[in-house]
Coordinates of C-alpha atoms in Angstrom, one line a residue:
M14 CA 0.0 0.0 0.0
D15 CA 1.5 3.3 -1.0
K16 CA 1.7 6.4 1.2
L17 CA -1.4 8.0 -0.3
F18 CA -3.7 5.1 0.6
Q19 CA -2.0 4.4 3.8
G20 CA -2.4 8.0 4.8
K21 CA -6.1 8.1 3.9
R22 CA -6.7 4.8 5.8
E23 CA -5.1 6.3 8.9
Q24 CA -7.3 9.4 8.5
V25 CA -10.4 7.2 8.4
A26 CA -9.6 5.8 11.8
Q27 CA -8.9 9.3 13.2
I28 CA -12.2 10.6 11.9
L29 CA -14.2 7.7 13.3
R30 CA -12.7 8.3 16.7
E31 CA -13.3 12.0 16.5
K32 CA -16.9 11.6 15.5
Q33 CA -17.5 8.6 17.8
I34 CA -18.7 6.4 15.0
G35 CA -18.2 2.7 15.4
L36 CA -18.3 1.7 11.7
W37 CA -17.9 3.3 8.3
L38 CA -19.5 0.9 5.8
V39 CA -18.7 1.3 2.0
M40 CA -20.4 -1.0 -0.5
G41 CA -19.9 -1.6 -4.2
R42 CA -20.3 -3.9 -7.2
E43 CA -19.0 -3.7 -10.8
T44 CA -17.0 -0.8 -9.7
V45 CA -15.3 -0.3 -13.1
D46 CA -18.6 1.2 -14.2
V47 CA -20.5 2.2 -11.1
C48 CA -18.4 3.1 -8.1
D49 CA -19.0 5.0 -4.9
P50 CA -16.4 7.9 -5.2
A51 CA -15.4 7.3 -1.6
L52 CA -13.9 3.9 -2.5
R53 CA -11.4 5.6 -4.8
L54 CA -9.9 7.4 -1.8
V55 CA -9.0 4.2 0.1
F56 CA -8.8 1.4 -2.5
P57 CA -6.8 1.6 -5.8
S58 CA -8.5 -1.3 -7.6
N59 CA -11.9 -2.6 -8.5
V60 CA -14.3 -5.5 -7.6
M61 CA -16.9 -7.2 -9.8
G62 CA -19.1 -8.9 -7.2
V63 CA -21.2 -7.2 -4.6
S64 CA -18.8 -6.2 -1.8
A65 CA -18.7 -4.5 1.6
F66 CA -15.8 -2.7 3.2
F67 CA -15.7 -2.2 6.9
Y68 CA -13.6 0.5 8.7
T69 CA -13.5 0.8 12.5
P70 CA -11.9 3.3 14.9
D71 CA -9.2 0.9 15.9
G72 CA -7.7 1.3 12.4
V73 CA -8.8 -2.2 11.2
A74 CA -10.1 -2.5 7.6
R75 CA -12.0 -5.5 6.5
A76 CA -13.3 -6.5 3.1
L77 CA -16.1 -9.0 2.2
V78 CA -15.9 -9.8 -1.5
R79 CA -16.7 -12.7 -3.9
Q80 CA -14.2 -15.5 -4.0
K81 CA -12.8 -14.5 -7.4
D82 CA -12.1 -11.0 -6.2
V83 CA -10.2 -12.0 -3.1
A84 CA -6.7 -12.3 -4.6
G85 CA -6.9 -8.9 -6.3
V86 CA -8.2 -7.2 -3.2
Q87 CA -5.5 -8.8 -1.0
A88 CA -2.8 -7.7 -3.5
T89 CA -3.5 -4.0 -2.8
G90 CA -2.5 -4.4 0.8
C91 CA -5.4 -2.1 1.8
F92 CA -7.2 -4.5 4.1
D93 CA -6.2 -6.4 7.3
E94 CA -8.8 -9.1 6.6
V95 CA -10.3 -10.2 3.2
V96 CA -13.1 -12.7 3.4
G97 CA -14.5 -14.4 0.3
Y98 CA -18.2 -15.4 0.0
G99 CA -20.0 -17.9 -2.0
D100 CA -23.8 -17.7 -1.9
D101 CA -23.8 -16.2 1.6
F102 CA -22.9 -12.5 1.1
D103 CA -26.0 -11.2 3.0
E104 CA -25.5 -13.6 5.9
L105 CA -21.8 -12.7 6.2
L106 CA -22.5 -8.9 5.9
A107 CA -25.0 -9.1 8.8
A108 CA -22.7 -11.3 10.8
T109 CA -19.7 -9.0 10.3
I110 CA -21.7 -6.0 11.5
E111 CA -22.9 -8.0 14.5
K112 CA -19.3 -8.9 15.3
I113 CA -18.1 -5.3 15.2
D114 CA -21.2 -4.2 17.1
P115 CA -21.0 -0.5 16.2
N116 CA -22.8 2.2 18.1
V117 CA -23.3 4.0 14.7
I118 CA -22.9 2.8 11.1
D119 CA -22.1 5.7 8.8
I120 CA -23.0 5.2 5.1
D121 CA -22.4 7.3 2.0
A122 CA -25.7 9.0 1.4
D123 CA -26.6 12.7 1.1
L124 CA -29.5 14.8 -0.3
Y125 CA -27.4 17.5 -1.9
D126 CA -23.8 16.4 -2.4
A127 CA -23.2 14.0 -5.3
L128 CA -19.8 12.9 -4.1
T129 CA -21.1 12.1 -0.6
D130 CA -24.1 10.3 -2.0
G131 CA -22.1 7.2 -3.2
L132 CA -24.2 4.3 -2.0
T133 CA -26.6 3.2 -4.7
T134 CA -30.3 2.9 -4.0
G135 CA -30.3 -0.8 -4.6
L136 CA -27.4 -1.5 -2.2
Y137 CA -29.0 0.7 0.4
L138 CA -32.2 -1.3 0.2
R139 CA -30.2 -4.5 0.4
L140 CA -28.4 -3.3 3.5
M141 CA -31.7 -2.4 5.1
R142 CA -33.1 -5.8 4.3
D143 CA -30.0 -7.5 5.8
L144 CA -30.3 -5.4 9.0
E145 CA -34.1 -5.9 9.4
G146 CA -34.9 -7.1 12.9
T147 CA -31.6 -6.1 14.3
P148 CA -30.8 -3.0 16.4
Y149 CA -28.3 -1.8 13.7
A150 CA -31.0 -0.8 11.3
Q151 CA -31.7 2.2 13.7
R152 CA -28.0 3.1 14.1
L153 CA -27.4 4.6 10.7
S154 CA -25.8 8.0 10.0
Y155 CA -25.2 9.6 6.7
G156 CA -22.1 11.0 5.0
Q157 CA -20.2 12.1 8.1
V158 CA -17.0 10.1 7.4
I159 CA -16.7 10.6 3.7
R160 CA -17.3 14.4 3.9
A161 CA -14.4 14.8 6.3
L162 CA -12.2 12.2 4.5
R163 CA -12.7 13.8 1.1
G164 CA -12.5 17.3 2.4
R165 CA -9.4 17.1 4.6
K166 CA -6.5 16.6 2.1
I167 CA -3.4 15.0 3.4
D168 CA 0.1 16.1 2.2
A169 CA 0.4 13.2 -0.3
E170 CA -2.8 14.4 -2.0
V171 CA -1.7 18.0 -2.2
E172 CA 1.7 17.1 -3.5
L173 CA 0.0 15.5 -6.6
Q174 CA -2.0 18.6 -7.2
V175 CA 1.1 20.9 -6.9
E176 CA 2.9 18.7 -9.5
V177 CA 0.1 19.6 -11.9
L178 CA 0.0 23.3 -11.0
K179 CA 3.7 23.6 -11.8
L180 CA 3.0 22.1 -15.2
L181 CA 0.1 24.5 -15.8
N182 CA 2.3 27.4 -15.0
Q183 CA 4.8 26.0 -17.4
V184 CA 2.3 26.0 -20.2
C185 CA 1.4 29.6 -19.4
D186 CA 5.1 30.5 -19.8
E187 CA 5.1 28.7 -23.2
L188 CA 1.9 30.4 -24.3
S189 CA 3.3 33.8 -23.5
G190 CA 5.9 33.2 -26.2
I191 CA 3.4 31.9 -28.7
V192 CA 0.1 33.8 -28.4
R193 CA 0.1 36.7 -30.8
P194 CA -2.6 38.5 -32.9
G195 CA -3.9 36.1 -35.5
V196 CA -3.6 33.0 -33.2
S197 CA -7.1 31.5 -32.7
E198 CA -8.7 30.3 -29.5
E199 CA -8.7 26.8 -31.1
D200 CA -4.9 27.0 -31.7
V201 CA -4.4 27.6 -28.0
Y202 CA -6.8 24.8 -27.1
D203 CA -4.8 22.4 -29.5
Y204 CA -1.5 23.4 -27.9
C205 CA -2.8 22.7 -24.4
Q206 CA -4.2 19.3 -25.5
D207 CA -0.8 18.4 -26.9
F208 CA 0.8 19.6 -23.7
M209 CA -1.4 17.3 -21.6
R210 CA -0.6 14.3 -23.8
K211 CA 3.1 14.9 -23.4
H212 CA 2.9 15.2 -19.6
D213 CA 0.5 12.3 -19.0
L214 CA -2.3 14.6 -17.9
T215 CA -6.0 14.4 -18.6
P216 CA -8.6 17.2 -18.6
S217 CA -10.3 18.1 -15.4
W218 CA -13.6 18.6 -17.3
E219 CA -15.0 17.7 -20.8
T220 CA -12.2 17.3 -23.3
T221 CA -14.0 19.2 -26.0
C222 CA -13.8 22.4 -23.9
C223 CA -10.8 22.0 -21.7
P224 CA -9.2 24.5 -21.6
L225 CA -11.6 27.3 -22.2
V226 CA -10.0 30.1 -24.2
H227 CA -11.3 33.7 -24.5
A228 CA -9.9 36.4 -26.7
G229 CA -11.6 39.8 -26.4
A230 CA -15.1 40.8 -25.4
R231 CA -16.5 39.2 -28.6
S232 CA -15.5 35.7 -27.4
V233 CA -18.3 33.2 -26.5
Q234 CA -18.2 32.3 -22.8
G235 CA -19.5 29.1 -21.4
L236 CA -18.6 25.4 -21.8
V237 CA -18.1 25.5 -25.5
H238 CA -15.3 24.3 -27.7
P239 CA -12.8 27.1 -28.5
G240 CA -13.3 28.2 -32.0
T241 CA -11.9 30.4 -34.8
N242 CA -12.0 33.7 -33.0
Q243 CA -8.5 35.2 -33.3
V244 CA -6.5 37.2 -30.8
R245 CA -6.4 40.9 -31.6
P246 CA -4.4 43.9 -30.2
G247 CA -6.3 45.4 -27.3
D248 CA -7.8 42.1 -26.2
V249 CA -7.8 40.6 -22.8
F250 CA -6.8 37.0 -23.3
H251 CA -8.1 34.5 -20.8
L252 CA -7.3 30.8 -20.2
S253 CA -9.3 28.6 -17.9
F254 CA -7.5 25.3 -17.6
G255 CA -7.8 22.3 -15.3
A256 CA -5.8 19.1 -15.6
K257 CA -5.6 15.8 -13.7
H258 CA -2.6 14.0 -12.5
A259 CA -2.2 10.4 -13.6
S260 CA -3.3 9.4 -10.1
G261 CA -6.7 11.1 -10.8
Y262 CA -6.2 14.2 -8.6
A263 CA -7.6 17.3 -10.3
T264 CA -6.7 21.0 -10.5
D265 CA -8.5 24.1 -11.6
F266 CA -6.7 27.2 -12.7
Q267 CA -7.3 30.5 -14.6
R268 CA -4.9 33.1 -15.9
S269 CA -5.2 36.4 -17.9
W270 CA -3.1 38.5 -20.2
Y271 CA -3.5 41.7 -22.1
V272 CA -2.5 42.0 -25.8
L273 CA -0.8 45.4 -26.3
E274 CA -1.9 47.7 -29.0
E275 CA 0.6 49.5 -31.2
G276 CA 2.3 52.2 -29.1
E277 CA 1.2 50.7 -25.8
S278 CA 3.7 49.7 -23.2
E279 CA 1.2 48.6 -20.5
P280 CA -2.5 47.7 -20.2
P281 CA -5.0 50.6 -20.2
E282 CA -6.0 51.8 -16.7
E283 CA -9.5 50.3 -16.9
V284 CA -8.1 46.9 -17.5
Q285 CA -5.4 47.1 -15.0
R286 CA -7.7 48.4 -12.3
A287 CA -10.1 45.5 -12.9
F288 CA -7.3 43.0 -12.7
Q289 CA -6.1 44.5 -9.4
A290 CA -9.6 44.3 -8.0
V291 CA -9.7 40.6 -8.9
I292 CA -6.5 39.6 -7.2
D293 CA -7.2 41.9 -4.2
A294 CA -10.5 40.0 -3.7
I295 CA -8.8 36.6 -3.9
D296 CA -6.0 37.6 -1.7
G297 CA -8.2 39.4 0.9
T298 CA -10.6 36.4 1.1
R299 CA -7.7 34.0 1.4
A300 CA -6.3 35.9 4.3
A301 CA -9.6 36.4 6.1
M302 CA -11.0 32.9 6.1
R303 CA -10.5 30.6 9.1
P304 CA -11.4 27.1 10.0
G305 CA -14.9 27.0 11.4
M306 CA -16.3 29.6 9.0
E307 CA -19.2 28.5 6.9
G308 CA -18.9 28.5 3.2
R309 CA -21.5 31.2 2.8
E310 CA -19.6 33.5 5.1
V311 CA -16.5 33.1 2.8
N312 CA -18.7 33.8 -0.2
R313 CA -20.1 37.0 1.4
I314 CA -16.5 38.3 2.1
F315 CA -15.5 37.5 -1.5
N316 CA -18.4 39.2 -3.2
K317 CA -18.3 42.2 -0.8
A318 CA -14.8 42.9 -2.2
L319 CA -16.2 42.8 -5.8
E320 CA -19.4 44.8 -5.3
D321 CA -18.2 47.8 -7.3
W322 CA -17.2 45.7 -10.3
P323 CA -19.1 43.7 -13.0
A324 CA -17.7 40.6 -11.5
S325 CA -18.6 37.5 -9.4
G326 CA -16.5 35.4 -7.1
G327 CA -16.8 32.0 -5.8
G328 CA -15.0 28.7 -5.2
H329 CA -15.3 25.0 -4.9
S330 CA -13.4 22.1 -3.4
V331 CA -10.9 20.3 -5.6
G332 CA -9.6 16.8 -5.1
R333 CA -10.1 13.6 -7.1
A334 CA -13.0 15.4 -8.7
L335 CA -12.9 18.9 -10.2
H336 CA -15.9 19.9 -8.0
D337 CA -15.0 17.7 -5.0
G338 CA -18.2 18.2 -2.9
C339 CA -18.1 18.4 0.9
F340 CA -19.1 22.1 1.1
Q341 CA -19.9 25.1 -1.1
L342 CA -18.5 28.6 -1.1
A343 CA -21.8 29.9 -2.2
G344 CA -24.9 31.7 -1.0
D345 CA -27.9 29.9 0.4
S346 CA -30.1 28.1 -2.0
P347 CA -32.8 25.3 -1.6
V348 CA -31.2 23.6 -4.5
I349 CA -27.9 22.9 -2.7
G350 CA -29.5 22.7 0.8
E351 CA -27.1 22.7 3.7
L352 CA -23.8 22.7 1.7
P353 CA -23.2 26.5 2.2
E354 CA -23.7 26.0 6.0
I355 CA -20.9 23.4 6.4
P356 CA -17.9 24.8 8.3
L357 CA -14.6 24.7 6.6
E358 CA -11.8 22.6 8.1
V359 CA -8.0 22.6 8.2
G360 CA -6.8 20.7 5.1
N361 CA -9.6 21.7 2.8
V362 CA -8.4 22.4 -0.7
F363 CA -10.5 24.7 -2.9
T364 CA -10.4 27.4 -5.5
L365 CA -11.1 31.1 -5.2
E366 CA -12.0 32.4 -8.6
V367 CA -13.3 35.6 -10.2
F368 CA -14.7 36.5 -13.6
C369 CA -14.7 40.3 -14.2
N370 CA -16.1 41.6 -17.5
T371 CA -14.3 44.5 -19.1
P372 CA -14.8 46.2 -22.5
R373 CA -11.6 44.4 -23.6
G374 CA -12.8 40.9 -22.5
V375 CA -13.2 38.8 -19.4
I376 CA -10.5 38.8 -16.8
G377 CA -10.4 35.5 -15.0
V378 CA -8.1 34.4 -12.2
E379 CA -8.4 31.2 -10.2
E380 CA -6.1 30.1 -7.4
M381 CA -6.1 26.9 -5.5
I382 CA -6.0 27.3 -1.7
R383 CA -5.4 25.0 1.3
L384 CA -6.9 26.1 4.5
E385 CA -4.6 26.3 7.5
E386 CA -5.2 27.3 11.1
D387 CA -4.4 31.0 10.4
G388 CA -6.0 31.3 6.9
G389 CA -5.7 30.0 3.4
S390 CA -2.3 29.4 1.7
Y391 CA -1.7 29.2 -2.0
L392 CA -0.9 25.7 -3.3
Y393 CA 1.5 27.3 -5.8
L394 CA 2.6 30.6 -7.2
P395 CA -0.4 33.0 -7.6
Q396 CA -0.7 35.4 -10.5
R397 CA 0.3 38.8 -9.2
E398 CA 0.4 41.0 -12.3
L399 CA -1.5 41.1 -15.6
W400 CA 0.8 39.6 -18.1
T401 CA 1.2 41.3 -21.5
L402 CA 1.5 40.0 -25.0
P403 CA 3.1 42.0 -27.9
C404 CA 0.9 43.4 -30.7
A405 CA 2.9 41.5 -33.3

């Protein structure tokens, strides 16, 4: 078992003790195609047959899998005990829970967060059937463990994200020497796609529109494939790029440039002031946030700093998924329920991002942040100045 999975397994036991939960139960079947996202954090392989994985506060991890899955599960080194079943899965599931005798069984279910809601309806119903008539059917809790486990990034997870952020900054350096008037948004998209292939990266979102590229105010915003629109002098040039490490860990990242017009040596004041407002809002929010603050409080701080600009700010957690769930840096909405109320915790990794519209095009900056006891820290080098591109 490598240090990443070892670290997350140790973290599971810590969370169970902290929350006084006797059992975290994860279930799955045919996980190549349908997999609880939680399983990807603690188990680097797949199972075919219906399976159950038991984690307890003493740090012991058990697996109940079909006989043909036993060898593969044992080979990962992620479990202290791997039991194979024949026709008796349900009986062994109930017996294992009875043996553990947990005060609380936490399962991966949630009304609002997709990445917490990993237990399928069918497996939930099967579990309830197997627990019928036992006291354990009344001891369920929902999503407590996975929300903390997914949200609190350990060093090994952050190191993988930083590797990618270094490469994304590298591609920005390369683009600064390539992007000139006449280069199309699609040309930049193609360059970034080639860069990902060379560095064993994959897009953080749909390949057809990752990265997003915008040249000037005429550019079409949204999740669309970058097209034939060409860079012109006087444009703000904007790149929204996210890439995943080969391990599956994602990043999200935005940078902006200004294309000088003939005779200009720096961006016009209106563009420079807008850019400064963007980075001030990000940096001020990063410095002001603290563990225990609700996501909606952070969102209010962010947008207060942008109230004089045609801009909006926000953020989201980033991990093995681009939008990694757990909490929301957003205002209250019945659609996302309690997510904006969830307090932030030390180790949370998330973005702070701003889109600011100017007559020259959209300025977008997005930084990845890790929350510490005394505020947020940048995962890698933030953009501090609006980069410029020559007019020819």
